[in-house]
Coordinates of C-alpha atoms and ligand atoms in Angstrom, one line a residue:
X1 CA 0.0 0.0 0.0
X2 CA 1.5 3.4 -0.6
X3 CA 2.3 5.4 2.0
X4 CA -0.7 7.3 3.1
X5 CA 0.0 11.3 1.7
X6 CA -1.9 12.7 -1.2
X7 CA -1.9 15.7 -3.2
X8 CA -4.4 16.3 -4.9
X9 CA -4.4 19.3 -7.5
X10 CA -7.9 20.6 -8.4
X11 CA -8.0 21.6 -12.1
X12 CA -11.5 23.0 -12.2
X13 CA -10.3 25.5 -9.3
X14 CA -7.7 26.5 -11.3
X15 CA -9.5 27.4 -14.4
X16 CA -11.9 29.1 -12.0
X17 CA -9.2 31.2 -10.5
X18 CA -7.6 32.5 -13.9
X19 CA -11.1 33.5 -14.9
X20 CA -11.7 35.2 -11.7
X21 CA -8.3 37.2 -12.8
X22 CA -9.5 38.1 -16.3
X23 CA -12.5 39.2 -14.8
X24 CA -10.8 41.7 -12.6
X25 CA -8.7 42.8 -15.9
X26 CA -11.3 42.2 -19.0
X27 CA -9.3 44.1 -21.3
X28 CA -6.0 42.9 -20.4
X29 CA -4.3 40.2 -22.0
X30 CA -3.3 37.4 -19.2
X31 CA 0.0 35.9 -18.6
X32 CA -0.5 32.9 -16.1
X33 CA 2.7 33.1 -14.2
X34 CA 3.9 29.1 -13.5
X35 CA 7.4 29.5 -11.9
X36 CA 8.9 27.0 -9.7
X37 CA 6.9 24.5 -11.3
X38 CA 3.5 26.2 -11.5
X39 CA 3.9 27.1 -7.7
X40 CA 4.3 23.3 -6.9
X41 CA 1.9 22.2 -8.1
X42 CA 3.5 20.5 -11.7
X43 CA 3.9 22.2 -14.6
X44 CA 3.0 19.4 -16.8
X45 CA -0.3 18.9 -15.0
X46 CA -1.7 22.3 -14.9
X47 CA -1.4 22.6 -18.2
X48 CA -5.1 22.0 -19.1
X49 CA -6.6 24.4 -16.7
X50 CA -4.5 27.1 -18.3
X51 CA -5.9 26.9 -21.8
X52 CA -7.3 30.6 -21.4
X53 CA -4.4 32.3 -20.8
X54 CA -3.0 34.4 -23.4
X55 CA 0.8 33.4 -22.2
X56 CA 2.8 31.3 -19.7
X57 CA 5.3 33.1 -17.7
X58 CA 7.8 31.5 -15.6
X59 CA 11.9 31.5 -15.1
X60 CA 13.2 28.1 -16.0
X61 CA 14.5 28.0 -19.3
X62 CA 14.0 24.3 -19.3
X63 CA 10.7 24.4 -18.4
X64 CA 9.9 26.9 -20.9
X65 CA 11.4 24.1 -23.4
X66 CA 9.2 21.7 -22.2
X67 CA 6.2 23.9 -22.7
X68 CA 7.1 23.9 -26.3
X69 CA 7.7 20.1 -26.6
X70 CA 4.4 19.8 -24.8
X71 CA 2.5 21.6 -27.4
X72 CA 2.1 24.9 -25.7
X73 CA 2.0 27.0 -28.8
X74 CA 1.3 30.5 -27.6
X75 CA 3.4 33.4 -26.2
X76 CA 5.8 32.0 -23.2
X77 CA 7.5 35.3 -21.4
X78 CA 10.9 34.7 -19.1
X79 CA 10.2 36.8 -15.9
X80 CA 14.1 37.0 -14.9
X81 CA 15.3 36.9 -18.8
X82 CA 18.3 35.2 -20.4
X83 CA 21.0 33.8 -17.7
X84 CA 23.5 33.6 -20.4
X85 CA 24.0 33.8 -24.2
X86 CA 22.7 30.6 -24.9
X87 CA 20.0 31.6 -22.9
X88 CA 19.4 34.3 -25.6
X89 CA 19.6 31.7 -28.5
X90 CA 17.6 29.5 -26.9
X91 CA 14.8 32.3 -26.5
X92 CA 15.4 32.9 -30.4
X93 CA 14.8 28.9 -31.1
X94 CA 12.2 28.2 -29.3
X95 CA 10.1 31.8 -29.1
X96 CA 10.5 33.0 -25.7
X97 CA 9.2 36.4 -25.0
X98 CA 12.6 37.8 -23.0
X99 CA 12.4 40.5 -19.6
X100 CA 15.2 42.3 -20.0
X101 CA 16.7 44.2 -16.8
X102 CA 19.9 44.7 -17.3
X103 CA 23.4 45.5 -20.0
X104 CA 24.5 42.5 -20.1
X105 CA 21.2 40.7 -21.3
X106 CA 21.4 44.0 -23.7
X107 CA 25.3 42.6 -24.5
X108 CA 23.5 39.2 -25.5
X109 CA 20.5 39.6 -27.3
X110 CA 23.2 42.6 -29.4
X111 CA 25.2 39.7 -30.4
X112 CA 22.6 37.0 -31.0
X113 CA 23.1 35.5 -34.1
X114 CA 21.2 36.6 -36.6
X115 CA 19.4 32.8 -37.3
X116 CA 16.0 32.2 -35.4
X117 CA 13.3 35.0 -35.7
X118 CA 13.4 38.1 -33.5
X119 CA 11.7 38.1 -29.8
X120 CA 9.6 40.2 -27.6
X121 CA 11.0 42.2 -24.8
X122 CA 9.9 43.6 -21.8
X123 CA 12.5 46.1 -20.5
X124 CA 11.9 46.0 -17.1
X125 CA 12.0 49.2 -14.9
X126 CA 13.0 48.6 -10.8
X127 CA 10.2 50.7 -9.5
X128 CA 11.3 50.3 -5.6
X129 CA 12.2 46.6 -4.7
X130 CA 15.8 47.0 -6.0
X131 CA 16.4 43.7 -7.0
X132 CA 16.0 43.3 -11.0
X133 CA 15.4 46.2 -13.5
X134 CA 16.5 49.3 -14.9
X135 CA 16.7 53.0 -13.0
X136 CA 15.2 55.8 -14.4
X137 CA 18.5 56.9 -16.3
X138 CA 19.1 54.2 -18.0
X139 CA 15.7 52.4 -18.8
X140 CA 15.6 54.7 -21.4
X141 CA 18.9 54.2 -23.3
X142 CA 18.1 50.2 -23.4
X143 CA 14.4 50.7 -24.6
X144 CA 16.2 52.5 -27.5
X145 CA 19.2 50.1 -27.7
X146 CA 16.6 47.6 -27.8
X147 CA 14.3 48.8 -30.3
X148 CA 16.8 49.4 -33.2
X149 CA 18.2 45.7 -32.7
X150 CA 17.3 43.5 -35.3
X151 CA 17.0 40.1 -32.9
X152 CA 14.2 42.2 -31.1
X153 CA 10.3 42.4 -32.9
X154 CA 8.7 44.2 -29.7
X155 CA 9.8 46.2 -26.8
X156 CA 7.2 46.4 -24.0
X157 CA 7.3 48.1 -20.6
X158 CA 7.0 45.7 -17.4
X159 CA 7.7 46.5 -13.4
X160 CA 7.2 44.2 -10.4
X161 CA 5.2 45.8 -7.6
X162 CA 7.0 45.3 -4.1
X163 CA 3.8 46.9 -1.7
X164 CA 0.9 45.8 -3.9
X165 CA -0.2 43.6 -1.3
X166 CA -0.3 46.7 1.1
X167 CA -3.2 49.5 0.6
X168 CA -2.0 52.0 -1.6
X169 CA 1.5 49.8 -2.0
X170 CA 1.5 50.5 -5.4
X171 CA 0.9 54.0 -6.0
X172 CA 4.9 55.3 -5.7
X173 CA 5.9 52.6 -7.6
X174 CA 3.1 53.6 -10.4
X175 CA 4.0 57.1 -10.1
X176 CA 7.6 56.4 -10.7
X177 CA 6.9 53.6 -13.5
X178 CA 5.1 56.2 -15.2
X179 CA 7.6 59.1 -14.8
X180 CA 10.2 57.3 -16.0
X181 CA 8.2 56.0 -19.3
X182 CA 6.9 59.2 -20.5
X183 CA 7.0 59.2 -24.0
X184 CA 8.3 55.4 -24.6
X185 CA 5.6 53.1 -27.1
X186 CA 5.2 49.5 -26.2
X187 CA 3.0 47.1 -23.9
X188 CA 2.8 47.8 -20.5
X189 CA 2.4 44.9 -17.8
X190 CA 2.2 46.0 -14.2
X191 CA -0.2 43.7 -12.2
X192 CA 0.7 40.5 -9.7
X193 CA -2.3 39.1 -8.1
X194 CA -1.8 41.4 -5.7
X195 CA -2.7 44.4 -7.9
X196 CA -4.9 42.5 -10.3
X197 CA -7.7 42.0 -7.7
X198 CA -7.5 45.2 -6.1
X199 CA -5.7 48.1 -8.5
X200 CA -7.7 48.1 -11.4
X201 CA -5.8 51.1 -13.0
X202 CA -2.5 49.0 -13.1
X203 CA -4.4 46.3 -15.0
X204 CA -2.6 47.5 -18.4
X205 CA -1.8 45.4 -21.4
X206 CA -0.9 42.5 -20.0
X207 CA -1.6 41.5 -16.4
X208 CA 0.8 38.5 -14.7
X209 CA -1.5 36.7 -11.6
X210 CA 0.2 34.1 -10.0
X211 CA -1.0 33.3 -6.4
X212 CA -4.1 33.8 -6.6
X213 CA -4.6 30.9 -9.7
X214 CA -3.2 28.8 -7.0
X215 CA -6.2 29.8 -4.8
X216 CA -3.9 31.7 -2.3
X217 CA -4.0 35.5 -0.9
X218 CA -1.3 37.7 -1.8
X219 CA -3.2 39.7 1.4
X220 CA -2.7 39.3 4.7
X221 CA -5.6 40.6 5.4
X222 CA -8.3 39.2 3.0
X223 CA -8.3 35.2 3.0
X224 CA -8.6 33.2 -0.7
X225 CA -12.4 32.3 -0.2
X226 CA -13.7 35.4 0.4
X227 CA -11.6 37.3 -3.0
X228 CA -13.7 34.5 -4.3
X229 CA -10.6 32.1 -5.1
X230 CA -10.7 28.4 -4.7
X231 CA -7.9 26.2 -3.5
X232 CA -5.8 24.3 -6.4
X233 CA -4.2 22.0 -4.0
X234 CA -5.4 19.9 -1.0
X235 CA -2.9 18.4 1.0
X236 CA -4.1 14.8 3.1
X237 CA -2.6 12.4 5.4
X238 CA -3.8 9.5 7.3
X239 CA -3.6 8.4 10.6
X240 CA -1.2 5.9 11.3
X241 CA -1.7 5.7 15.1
X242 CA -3.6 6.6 17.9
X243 CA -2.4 7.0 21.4
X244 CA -3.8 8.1 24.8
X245 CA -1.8 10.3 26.6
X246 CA -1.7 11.1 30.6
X247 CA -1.1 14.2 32.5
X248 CA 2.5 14.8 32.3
X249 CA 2.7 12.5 29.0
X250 CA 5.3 14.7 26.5
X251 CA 4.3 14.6 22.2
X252 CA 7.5 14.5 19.7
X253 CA 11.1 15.8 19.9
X254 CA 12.4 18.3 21.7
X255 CA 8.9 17.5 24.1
X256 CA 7.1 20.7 23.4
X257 CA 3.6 19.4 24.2
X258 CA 3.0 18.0 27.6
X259 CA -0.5 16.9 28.0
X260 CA -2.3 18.3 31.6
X261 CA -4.9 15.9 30.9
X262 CA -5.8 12.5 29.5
X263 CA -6.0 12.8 26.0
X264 CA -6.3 10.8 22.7
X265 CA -3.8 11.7 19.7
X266 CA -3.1 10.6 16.5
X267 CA 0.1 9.7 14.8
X268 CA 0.0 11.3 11.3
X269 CA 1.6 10.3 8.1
X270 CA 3.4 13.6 7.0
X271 CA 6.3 15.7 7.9
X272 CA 8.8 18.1 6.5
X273 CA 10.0 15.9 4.1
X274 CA 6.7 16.3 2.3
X275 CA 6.8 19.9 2.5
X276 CA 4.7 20.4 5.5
X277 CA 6.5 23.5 7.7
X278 CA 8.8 22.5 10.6
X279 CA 8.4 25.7 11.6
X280 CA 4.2 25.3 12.5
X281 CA 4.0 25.1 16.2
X282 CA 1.3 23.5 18.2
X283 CA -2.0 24.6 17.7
X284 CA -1.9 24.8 13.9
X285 CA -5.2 23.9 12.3
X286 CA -6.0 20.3 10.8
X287 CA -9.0 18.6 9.7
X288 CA -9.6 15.5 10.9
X289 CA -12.8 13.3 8.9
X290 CA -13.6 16.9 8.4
X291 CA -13.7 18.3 12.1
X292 CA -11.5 20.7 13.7
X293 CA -8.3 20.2 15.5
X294 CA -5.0 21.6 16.0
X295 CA -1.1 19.9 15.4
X296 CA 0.5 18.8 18.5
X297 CA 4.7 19.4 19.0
X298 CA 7.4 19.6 16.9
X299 CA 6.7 18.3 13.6
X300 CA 8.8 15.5 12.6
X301 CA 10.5 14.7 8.4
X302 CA 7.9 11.9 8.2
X303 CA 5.4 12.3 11.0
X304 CA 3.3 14.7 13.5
X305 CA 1.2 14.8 16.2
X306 CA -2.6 15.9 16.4
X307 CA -5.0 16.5 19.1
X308 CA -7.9 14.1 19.3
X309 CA -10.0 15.9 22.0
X310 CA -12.5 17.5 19.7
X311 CA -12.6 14.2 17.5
X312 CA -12.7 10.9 19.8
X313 CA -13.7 9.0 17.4
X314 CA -10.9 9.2 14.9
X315 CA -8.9 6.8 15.2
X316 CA -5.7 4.5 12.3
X317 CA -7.6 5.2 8.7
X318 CA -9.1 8.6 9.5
X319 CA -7.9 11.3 6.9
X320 CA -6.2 14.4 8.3
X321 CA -6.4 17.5 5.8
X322 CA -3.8 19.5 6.5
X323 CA -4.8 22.2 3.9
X324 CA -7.4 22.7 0.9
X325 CA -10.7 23.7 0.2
X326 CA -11.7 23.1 4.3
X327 CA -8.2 24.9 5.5
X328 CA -7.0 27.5 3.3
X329 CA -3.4 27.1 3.1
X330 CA -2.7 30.5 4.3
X331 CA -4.3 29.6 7.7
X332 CA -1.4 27.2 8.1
X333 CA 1.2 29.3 6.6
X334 CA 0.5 32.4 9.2
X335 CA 0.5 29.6 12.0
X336 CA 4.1 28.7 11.0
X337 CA 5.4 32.0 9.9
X338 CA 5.2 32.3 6.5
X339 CA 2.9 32.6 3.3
X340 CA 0.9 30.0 1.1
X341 CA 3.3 30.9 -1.9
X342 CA 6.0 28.7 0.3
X343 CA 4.1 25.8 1.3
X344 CA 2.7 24.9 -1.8
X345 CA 6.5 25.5 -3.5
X346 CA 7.6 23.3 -1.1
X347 CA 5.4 20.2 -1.7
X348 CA 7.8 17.3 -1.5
X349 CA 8.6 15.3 -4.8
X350 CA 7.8 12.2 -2.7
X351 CA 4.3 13.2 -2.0
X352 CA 1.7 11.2 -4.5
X353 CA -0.1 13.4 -6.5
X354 CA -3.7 13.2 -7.6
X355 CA -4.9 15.0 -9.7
X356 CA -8.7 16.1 -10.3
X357 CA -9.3 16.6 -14.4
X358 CA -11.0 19.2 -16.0
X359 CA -15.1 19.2 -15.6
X360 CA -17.1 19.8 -19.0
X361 CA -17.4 23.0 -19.1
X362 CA -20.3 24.9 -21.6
X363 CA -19.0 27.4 -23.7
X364 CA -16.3 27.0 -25.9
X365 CA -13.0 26.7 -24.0
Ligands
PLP401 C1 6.2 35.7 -9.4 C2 5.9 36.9 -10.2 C3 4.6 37.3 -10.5 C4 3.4 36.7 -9.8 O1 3.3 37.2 -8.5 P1 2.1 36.7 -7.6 O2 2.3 37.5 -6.3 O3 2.2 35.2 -7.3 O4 0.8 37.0 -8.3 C5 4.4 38.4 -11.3 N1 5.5 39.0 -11.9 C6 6.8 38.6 -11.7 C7 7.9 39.4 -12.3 C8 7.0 37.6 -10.8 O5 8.3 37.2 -10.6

C-alpha cells in the first residue's frame, strides 16, 4: 500500500481562479505566471486548466522548453530573462518572450546571431524593490538600444510591484513607473495578483497573476475564499496511530507538548520531508474526517502529532487535511510564519499526487 500522503491538484479550481483574474482585468491580456513549477503544483499537470491564458510566464529556461515540446504554442514570457547567451539563443529557437533588466542581457541579445526569428522584450524598470530592472536613467537608453536591434520584434514596458499587497502599495511605484516611461511606445504589464484584484488602473496590457490561480491571498488581510478564489491543492494524510496520553505525558522531539490531561492523539503520516512547515508550532489547524483540531509538538521529516480531543472518534484510517478547500493554506502558513506561496513550493517530490481533471465545461474553451 502506498504510503498514506496525497496531493491532490484541483483543475477546475484553477481554471476558476484564472477566470476570476480576467474578470478583474477584461481588457487585459493574461500571462499565467507558473514558476517553480506552477507554484508546486506540476507544470505538466496544470497545463489544461490554463488553456485561457494568453501566455505562460515562468523562469526556467528548461521548463519553458518543455512547454514547447508539450504543445504549448502560444506566447511564453521569461520573468528573470536570459541567464547567459545561450539563454538568448535558446529564446530565439524556441520563441520566448525575453524580460530584460539589465546590460548584459542587452550585451547578448546585441550579439545574437542573426538565425532564429526576433523576440519580444519587456524592458523591465525597478520601480522600488531594488532587485531586477533598470533606473530611471538608464531604462531609457536600453528601450532604444533595444528597439533598433534586429534580434528584437517588440519592446514592452513591465515592473514588479513590491507593496501591492499593502493598501496604496502601489501607487509610488506607479508614479515612478510612469515618470520614467513618459513618452516610450510598447506594452505595459504591471499587475501581480496582488494588484490585479485590487488596482484596477495597473491592470494595463498584459496582467501576470500568480498566487491567486493557485487559490492563495497575496493579502494578509483578505483570506482566498472570500476574494472568491478556490484552492488548487489539498494536501491529506492518514492516521497511522492513535495514542492516549496522561497528564505529564510529553508529544514529539524536543517534548514541546505535555498533556495536563488525559487525552487521545493521532500519529500522522506527514512531515517536512513532504513539505509540511517545521516551523508550525502546536495549535496549527487540521481537519480530521472533516472536524477541527490543531497539530501537536514539533513536527517530525515523516510524522506529527494531532489532538484528538475534539474528535474521539478518529482513530488508524481517518484522513487528516492539512490544507485545501476546508483549510485554506494560508491559515497554516500564518500559523508557521510564513505565506501560502512557500508551502505549496515546497510540496515534496515524494508526495503522490492526484490529480482532479477538468469538468465539461459549456461554452467554448
Ligand atoms: C512571481 C511573479 C509574479 C506573480 O506574482 P504573484 O504574487 O504570485 O501574483 C508576477 N510578476 C513577476 C515578475 C514575478 O516574478
Amino acid at each position: 500500500m502506498p504510503r498514506p500522503t496525497e496531493a491532490t491538484i484541483v483543475l477546475d479550481a484553477l481554471r476558476s481562479n484564472l477566470a476570476l483574474a480576467r474578470a478583474h482585468a477584461p481588457s487585459s491580456k493574461c500571462w499565467a505566471v507558473v514558476k517553480a513549477n506552477a507554484y508546486g503544483h506540476g507544470l505538466e499537470r496544470v497545463l489544461p486548466a490554463l488553456a485561457q491564458a494568453d501566455g505562460l510566464a515562468l523562469i526556467e529556461f528548461d521548463q519553458a522548453c518543455r512547454l514547447r515540446e508539450l504543445g504549448w504554442k502560444k506566447r511564453i514570457l521569461m520573468l528573470e530573462g536570459a541567464f547567459d547567451a545561450a539563454d538568448t539563443a535558446a529564446a530565439r529557437a524556441h520563441g520566448l518572450d525575453l524580460v530584460v533588466h539589465c546590460e548584459e542581457q542587452l550585451g547578448w541579445l546585441a550579439d545574437s546571431p542573426g538565425d532564429g526569428p526576433p523576440v519580444h522584450t519587456f524592458a523591465k524598470f525597478d520601480s522600488g524593490l531594488n532587485r531586477l530592472g533598470f533606473d530611471s536613467a538608464s531604462l531609457r537608453p536600453a528601450h532604444a538600444r533595444l528597439s533598433a536591434m534586429p534580434a528584437v520584434r517588440s519592446v514592452a514596458l513591465m515592473t514588479h510591484f513590491a507593496n501591492a499587497d499593502l493598501a496604496g502599495g502601489a501607487d509610488e511605484s506607479m508614479e515612478l513607473f510612469a515618470a520614467a516611461t513618459v513618452g516610450l511606445a510598447g506594452e505595459v504589464s504591471l499587475a501581480n495578483s496582488a494588484a490585479v484584484l485590487s488596482v484596477p488602473t495597473a491592470c494595463r496590457d498584459w496582467i501576470r497573476p500568480g498566487i491567486m490561480l493557485y487559490g492563495g491571498s497575496p493579502f494578509a488581510q483578505h483570506g482566498a475564499a472570500d476574494l472568491g478564489l478556490a484552492a488548487t491543492m489539498v494536501l491529506r494524510a492518514g492516521v497511522l496511530a492513535r495514542r492516549e496520553l496522561q497528564p505529564g505525558d510529553a508529544v514529539g522531539y524536543g517534548s514541546l507538548f505535555r498533556a495536563s490531561e488525559p487525552m487521545p492523539i493521532a500519529v500522522v503520516a506527514c512531515g517536512y520531508a513532504d513539505g509540511y512547515p517545521r516551523h508550525a508550532p502546536s495549535g496549527t489547524p487540521v481537519l480530521v474526517d472533516g472536524m477541527a483540531s490543531t497539530t501537536l509538538g514539533r513536527v517530525a521529516m515523516d510524522l506529527m502529532m494531532i489532538d484528538l480531543r475534539q474528535c474521539p472518534s478518529a482513530g488508524v484510517g481517518s484522513v487528516v487535511e492539512l490544507w485545501g478547500d476546508n483549510l485554506p493554506i494560508d491559515a497554516v502558513a500564518q500559523s508557521a510564519g510564513t505565506i501560502g506561496y512557500e508551502l505549496m513550493c515546497a510540496l515534496a517530490p515524494r508526495v503522490a499526487v492526484r490529480v482532479e481533471a477538468l469538468s465539461a465545461q459549456s461554452g467554448a474553451l
